[in-house]
Amino acid sequence: MQLLYVRYLAARPVDEIQCVAQTRRRYRCTSPLLTSESPAGTWRLMPATAADGQLALPADVMAVYDISRLPYAEQLRWRAQRCPQHATTPTAADLAVADFELFDPIRHHAHIHTRLPAPARRPGPASRARQAARP
Ligand SMILES: [Zn+2]
């Protein structure tokens, strides 16, 4: 995932990332970040370059969920890992730590996919099997 000029690895698929805010009932909010009302990012093939640009990588490009073209406030919301409702409720405490970590193309090379996910679907076992079947 690319936002605010930084690439992150999320702990779960884009459409399963859950808000970290605490609700008034003291439970963790169960809303996803990606809702039908909020602007969606775009899967793109982007250069899979290491931070220093020198290291050899298994692939030139990688599939990235790019939200860097969304409004700045939306990118901040994703980085804070809050649903649209809690993005505007700064008084609600975070009940969980955000699941994003800085993407490291060497350490996280298993997450580098050189093909975009099928439209309207997230990468799942089926698409991985299809990739594996290719020569
Ligand atoms: Zn929430």
mmCIF file of C-alpha atoms in Angstrom, residues 43-103:
data_model
loop_
_atom_site.group_PDB
_atom_site.id
_atom_site.type_symbol
_atom_site.label_atom_id
_atom_site.label_comp_id
_atom_site.label_asym_id
_atom_site.label_seq_id
_atom_site.Cartn_x
_atom_site.Cartn_y
_atom_site.Cartn_z
ATOM 1 C CA TRP A 43 -3.973 -1.235 -7.745
ATOM 2 C CA ARG A 44 -0.926 -0.308 -9.783
ATOM 3 C CA LEU A 45 2.297 -1.917 -10.785
ATOM 4 C CA MET A 46 5.003 0.225 -9.246
ATOM 5 C CA PRO A 47 8.789 -0.133 -9.201
ATOM 6 C CA ALA A 48 9.949 -2.611 -6.574
ATOM 7 C CA THR A 49 13.023 -0.689 -5.611
ATOM 8 C CA ALA A 50 14.921 -1.041 -2.398
ATOM 9 C CA ALA A 51 15.387 2.026 -0.265
ATOM 10 C CA ASP A 52 18.933 2.559 -1.477
ATOM 11 C CA GLY A 53 18.156 1.398 -5.001
ATOM 12 C CA GLN A 54 21.190 -0.866 -5.113
ATOM 13 C CA LEU A 55 19.967 -4.238 -3.992
ATOM 14 C CA ALA A 56 18.906 -6.861 -6.479
ATOM 15 C CA LEU A 57 15.257 -7.738 -6.148
ATOM 16 C CA PRO A 58 13.354 -10.737 -7.478
ATOM 17 C CA ALA A 59 11.049 -8.470 -9.501
ATOM 18 C CA ASP A 60 11.187 -5.059 -11.199
ATOM 19 C CA VAL A 61 7.619 -4.132 -10.433
ATOM 20 C CA MET A 62 5.143 -5.038 -7.753
ATOM 21 C CA ALA A 63 1.407 -4.687 -7.277
ATOM 22 C CA VAL A 64 0.688 -1.836 -4.868
ATOM 23 C CA TYR A 65 -2.631 -0.573 -3.574
ATOM 24 C CA ASP A 66 -2.033 3.098 -4.293
ATOM 25 C CA ILE A 67 -3.977 5.645 -2.292
ATOM 26 C CA SER A 68 -1.403 8.395 -2.735
ATOM 27 C CA ARG A 69 -3.709 10.185 -5.191
ATOM 28 C CA LEU A 70 -6.572 10.405 -2.745
ATOM 29 C CA PRO A 71 -7.137 13.609 -0.743
ATOM 30 C CA TYR A 72 -4.547 14.216 1.949
ATOM 31 C CA ALA A 73 -7.121 13.756 4.724
ATOM 32 C CA GLU A 74 -8.007 10.334 3.333
ATOM 33 C CA GLN A 75 -4.368 9.275 3.357
ATOM 34 C CA LEU A 76 -4.011 10.448 6.946
ATOM 35 C CA ARG A 77 -7.117 8.464 7.813
ATOM 36 C CA TRP A 78 -5.603 5.298 6.358
ATOM 37 C CA ARG A 79 -2.318 5.797 8.124
ATOM 38 C CA ALA A 80 -4.136 6.368 11.415
ATOM 39 C CA GLN A 81 -6.202 3.284 10.513
ATOM 40 C CA ARG A 82 -9.576 4.780 11.260
ATOM 41 C CA CYS A 83 -12.944 4.318 9.640
ATOM 42 C CA PRO A 84 -14.606 7.420 8.147
ATOM 43 C CA GLN A 85 -16.645 7.956 11.302
ATOM 44 C CA HIS A 86 -13.711 7.799 13.704
ATOM 45 C CA ALA A 87 -11.468 9.843 11.450
ATOM 46 C CA THR A 88 -13.591 12.795 12.490
ATOM 47 C CA THR A 89 -13.687 11.756 16.159
ATOM 48 C CA PRO A 90 -10.174 12.489 17.382
ATOM 49 C CA THR A 91 -11.271 12.120 21.009
ATOM 50 C CA ALA A 92 -11.852 8.388 20.578
ATOM 51 C CA ALA A 93 -8.772 6.562 21.800
ATOM 52 C CA ASP A 94 -6.990 3.932 19.796
ATOM 53 C CA LEU A 95 -7.722 0.500 21.187
ATOM 54 C CA ALA A 96 -5.306 -1.313 18.935
ATOM 55 C CA VAL A 97 -2.017 -0.498 17.306
ATOM 56 C CA ALA A 98 -2.127 0.215 13.591
ATOM 57 C CA ASP A 99 -1.313 -2.861 11.536
ATOM 58 C CA PHE A 100 0.903 -1.115 8.999
ATOM 59 C CA GLU A 101 4.605 -1.516 8.902
ATOM 60 C CA LEU A 102 7.080 0.058 6.557
ATOM 61 C CA PHE A 103 7.467 -2.121 3.507
#
